[in-house]
Amino acid sequence: MSQLPEIIRTIDRVSGDVVAQAATYQAAILADVAGRRGTMHGRVAPVHQSMKVAGPAFTVEVRPGDNLMIHAAIALAQPGDVLVIDGKGDQTAALMGTLMLSACKKRGLAGVIVDASIRDKLEILELDFPVFSAGFNPAGPTKYVPGRINHPISAGGAVVNPGDLVVGDADGVVVIEREKAPAMLALADKKVADEAARIEAIARGDTASKWLPAALRAAGVLKEGESL
């Protein structure tokens, strides 16, 4: 039986057109139209709330506290890629800091998402480059342990395949399967229009949720014929 190499260099990526359109939506909108699937745990958050990222996932799996394979991934990733790193949620050591993230920016990556700790927070804020992480720790990593590049990973509890669409903002990160991403955009467009119409209705004083009485009856909170 053949075995995949630890480093896969060639992947199929979600198209640039899809990425550009997806970048105009909130992560929450895309999460809703994707059936509330694919969102990472809230521990994976932007270093600053203004940071936003969208692009194809370039996946990296490492052992906790070791960043050897991240260095390799930075060398291999293409402009526009988002490094998505499965660091097992470990917060005992930083996997990346200013030096590595500066290299990512210089190489034209769209951003970095790390399910583990990073460091150099203040310098990262000045770097003007989207970075999401599970926290911060001043301790540095080791560079000894082999890992994998462009294999399926789990980051923040979400399955991420190489080339999947990744979108992150102040609310967190959502991952959409590459093949499903184009179909999600039409749904996202309708969702945005529906929410805009609802906001206009609320502004006019229509604050009632039309669906609420039926939902409360279905849940057994209200009896048939009873209302709030």
mmCIF file of C-alpha atoms in Angstrom, residues 37-192:
data_model
loop_
_atom_site.group_PDB
_atom_site.id
_atom_site.type_symbol
_atom_site.label_atom_id
_atom_site.label_comp_id
_atom_site.label_asym_id
_atom_site.label_seq_id
_atom_site.Cartn_x
_atom_site.Cartn_y
_atom_site.Cartn_z
ATOM 1 C CA ARG A 37 -20.506 23.900 10.510
ATOM 2 C CA GLY A 38 -16.819 24.487 10.076
ATOM 3 C CA THR A 39 -16.312 27.127 12.745
ATOM 4 C CA MET A 40 -13.205 26.955 14.885
ATOM 5 C CA HIS A 41 -13.312 27.039 18.672
ATOM 6 C CA GLY A 42 -13.437 30.551 20.098
ATOM 7 C CA ARG A 43 -9.932 30.126 21.460
ATOM 8 C CA VAL A 44 -8.669 30.790 17.927
ATOM 9 C CA ALA A 45 -9.051 34.560 17.725
ATOM 10 C CA PRO A 46 -7.468 37.494 15.860
ATOM 11 C CA VAL A 47 -4.582 39.286 17.528
ATOM 12 C CA HIS A 48 -6.578 42.474 16.893
ATOM 13 C CA GLN A 49 -10.296 42.671 16.249
ATOM 14 C CA SER A 50 -9.779 44.581 13.002
ATOM 15 C CA MET A 51 -7.838 41.715 11.402
ATOM 16 C CA LYS A 52 -9.564 39.861 8.559
ATOM 17 C CA VAL A 53 -8.346 37.017 6.379
ATOM 18 C CA ALA A 54 -9.637 34.998 3.436
ATOM 19 C CA GLY A 55 -7.871 32.460 1.266
ATOM 20 C CA PRO A 56 -7.136 28.812 0.542
ATOM 21 C CA ALA A 57 -5.849 26.746 3.458
ATOM 22 C CA PHE A 58 -2.237 25.611 3.407
ATOM 23 C CA THR A 59 -2.334 23.102 6.238
ATOM 24 C CA VAL A 60 0.394 22.240 8.715
ATOM 25 C CA GLU A 61 0.392 19.675 11.518
ATOM 26 C CA VAL A 62 3.012 19.949 14.255
ATOM 27 C CA ARG A 63 3.753 18.355 17.572
ATOM 28 C CA PRO A 64 2.935 20.645 20.520
ATOM 29 C CA GLY A 65 5.673 23.206 21.042
ATOM 30 C CA ASP A 66 7.652 22.387 17.881
ATOM 31 C CA ASN A 67 7.630 24.607 14.780
ATOM 32 C CA LEU A 68 9.991 22.773 12.404
ATOM 33 C CA MET A 69 7.274 22.108 9.829
ATOM 34 C CA ILE A 70 5.976 25.678 9.975
ATOM 35 C CA HIS A 71 9.337 26.892 8.697
ATOM 36 C CA ALA A 72 9.034 24.414 5.824
ATOM 37 C CA ALA A 73 5.467 25.533 5.116
ATOM 38 C CA ILE A 74 6.487 29.194 4.910
ATOM 39 C CA ALA A 75 9.042 28.234 2.259
ATOM 40 C CA LEU A 76 6.466 26.277 0.232
ATOM 41 C CA ALA A 77 3.246 28.295 0.523
ATOM 42 C CA GLN A 78 2.135 30.483 -2.380
ATOM 43 C CA PRO A 79 1.044 34.120 -2.285
ATOM 44 C CA GLY A 80 -2.562 34.348 -1.127
ATOM 45 C CA ASP A 81 -2.421 31.149 0.920
ATOM 46 C CA VAL A 82 -3.495 31.062 4.554
ATOM 47 C CA LEU A 83 -1.265 28.974 6.795
ATOM 48 C CA VAL A 84 -3.569 26.934 9.025
ATOM 49 C CA ILE A 85 -1.584 25.241 11.765
ATOM 50 C CA ASP A 86 -2.770 22.396 13.953
ATOM 51 C CA GLY A 87 -0.747 23.008 17.094
ATOM 52 C CA LYS A 88 -3.099 20.889 19.241
ATOM 53 C CA GLY A 89 -4.260 23.991 21.102
ATOM 54 C CA ASP A 90 -1.033 23.947 23.108
ATOM 55 C CA GLN A 91 -0.242 27.136 25.012
ATOM 56 C CA THR A 92 2.963 26.124 26.791
ATOM 57 C CA ALA A 93 5.217 27.608 24.097
ATOM 58 C CA ALA A 94 4.888 30.000 21.161
ATOM 59 C CA LEU A 95 5.036 28.452 17.705
ATOM 60 C CA MET A 96 5.543 31.736 15.855
ATOM 61 C CA GLY A 97 6.634 35.311 16.468
ATOM 62 C CA THR A 98 7.646 38.469 14.637
ATOM 63 C CA LEU A 99 10.424 36.898 12.562
ATOM 64 C CA MET A 100 8.360 34.095 11.055
ATOM 65 C CA LEU A 101 5.271 36.232 10.586
ATOM 66 C CA SER A 102 7.333 38.928 8.876
ATOM 67 C CA ALA A 103 8.541 36.253 6.460
ATOM 68 C CA CYS A 104 4.923 35.212 5.826
ATOM 69 C CA LYS A 105 3.965 38.784 5.001
ATOM 70 C CA LYS A 106 6.993 39.247 2.756
ATOM 71 C CA ARG A 107 6.120 36.095 0.810
ATOM 72 C CA GLY A 108 2.614 37.432 0.167
ATOM 73 C CA LEU A 109 0.618 35.034 2.307
ATOM 74 C CA ALA A 110 -2.916 36.176 3.127
ATOM 75 C CA GLY A 111 -2.584 35.388 6.824
ATOM 76 C CA VAL A 112 -1.817 32.809 9.489
ATOM 77 C CA ILE A 113 -4.136 30.831 11.754
ATOM 78 C CA VAL A 114 -2.480 28.947 14.617
ATOM 79 C CA ASP A 115 -4.312 26.626 16.988
ATOM 80 C CA ALA A 116 -1.585 27.197 19.572
ATOM 81 C CA SER A 117 0.248 30.092 21.174
ATOM 82 C CA ILE A 118 2.337 32.748 19.469
ATOM 83 C CA ARG A 119 4.392 35.619 20.872
ATOM 84 C CA ASP A 120 5.539 39.212 20.197
ATOM 85 C CA LYS A 121 1.988 40.539 20.355
ATOM 86 C CA LEU A 122 2.840 44.244 20.232
ATOM 87 C CA GLU A 123 5.162 43.810 17.271
ATOM 88 C CA ILE A 124 2.550 41.728 15.454
ATOM 89 C CA LEU A 125 0.059 44.536 15.924
ATOM 90 C CA GLU A 126 2.505 46.848 14.156
ATOM 91 C CA LEU A 127 3.153 44.327 11.372
ATOM 92 C CA ASP A 128 -0.261 44.899 9.753
ATOM 93 C CA PHE A 129 -0.676 41.237 8.858
ATOM 94 C CA PRO A 130 -3.677 39.033 9.789
ATOM 95 C CA VAL A 131 -2.801 36.558 12.551
ATOM 96 C CA PHE A 132 -5.187 34.379 14.553
ATOM 97 C CA SER A 133 -4.042 32.276 17.493
ATOM 98 C CA ALA A 134 -5.148 30.413 20.603
ATOM 99 C CA GLY A 135 -3.120 32.670 22.890
ATOM 100 C CA PHE A 136 0.310 33.973 23.768
ATOM 101 C CA ASN A 137 3.366 32.650 25.568
ATOM 102 C CA PRO A 138 6.894 34.108 25.729
ATOM 103 C CA ALA A 139 8.566 30.687 25.646
ATOM 104 C CA GLY A 140 10.138 29.725 22.332
ATOM 105 C CA PRO A 141 9.543 26.434 20.469
ATOM 106 C CA THR A 142 11.813 23.542 19.542
ATOM 107 C CA LYS A 143 12.646 22.699 15.928
ATOM 108 C CA TYR A 144 13.219 18.950 15.997
ATOM 109 C CA VAL A 145 10.006 17.012 15.521
ATOM 110 C CA PRO A 146 8.675 15.990 12.091
ATOM 111 C CA GLY A 147 5.119 16.871 11.146
ATOM 112 C CA ARG A 148 3.004 17.060 7.999
ATOM 113 C CA ILE A 149 2.186 19.656 5.367
ATOM 114 C CA ASN A 150 -0.981 19.724 3.243
ATOM 115 C CA HIS A 151 -2.687 16.785 4.901
ATOM 116 C CA PRO A 152 -6.172 17.055 6.432
ATOM 117 C CA ILE A 153 -5.938 18.556 9.914
ATOM 118 C CA SER A 154 -8.120 19.549 12.832
ATOM 119 C CA ALA A 155 -7.655 23.154 13.940
ATOM 120 C CA GLY A 156 -9.837 24.670 16.608
ATOM 121 C CA GLY A 157 -12.018 21.568 16.390
ATOM 122 C CA ALA A 158 -12.765 22.123 12.691
ATOM 123 C CA VAL A 159 -11.705 19.815 9.880
ATOM 124 C CA VAL A 160 -9.471 21.660 7.407
ATOM 125 C CA ASN A 161 -8.419 20.160 4.098
ATOM 126 C CA PRO A 162 -5.695 21.699 1.939
ATOM 127 C CA GLY A 163 -7.221 24.254 -0.437
ATOM 128 C CA ASP A 164 -10.418 24.763 1.578
ATOM 129 C CA LEU A 165 -11.790 28.288 1.882
ATOM 130 C CA VAL A 166 -10.826 29.917 5.184
ATOM 131 C CA VAL A 167 -12.375 33.197 6.340
ATOM 132 C CA GLY A 168 -11.621 34.906 9.635
ATOM 133 C CA ASP A 169 -12.613 38.167 11.298
ATOM 134 C CA ALA A 170 -13.388 39.585 14.740
ATOM 135 C CA ASP A 171 -15.868 36.759 15.426
ATOM 136 C CA GLY A 172 -13.419 33.958 14.654
ATOM 137 C CA VAL A 173 -12.695 31.542 11.815
ATOM 138 C CA VAL A 174 -14.921 29.507 9.516
ATOM 139 C CA VAL A 175 -13.742 26.807 7.102
ATOM 140 C CA ILE A 176 -15.765 25.886 3.999
ATOM 141 C CA GLU A 177 -14.962 22.854 1.883
ATOM 142 C CA ARG A 178 -13.363 23.821 -1.410
ATOM 143 C CA GLU A 179 -15.959 22.075 -3.555
ATOM 144 C CA LYS A 180 -18.886 23.662 -1.691
ATOM 145 C CA ALA A 181 -17.510 27.194 -1.476
ATOM 146 C CA PRO A 182 -18.925 28.566 -4.783
ATOM 147 C CA ALA A 183 -22.466 27.455 -3.896
ATOM 148 C CA MET A 184 -22.192 29.072 -0.474
ATOM 149 C CA LEU A 185 -21.594 32.507 -1.976
ATOM 150 C CA ALA A 186 -25.059 32.777 -3.553
ATOM 151 C CA LEU A 187 -26.577 31.733 -0.238
ATOM 152 C CA ALA A 188 -24.430 34.281 1.579
ATOM 153 C CA ASP A 189 -25.593 37.037 -0.758
ATOM 154 C CA LYS A 190 -29.242 36.219 -0.006
ATOM 155 C CA LYS A 191 -28.501 36.021 3.724
ATOM 156 C CA VAL A 192 -26.961 39.505 3.691
#
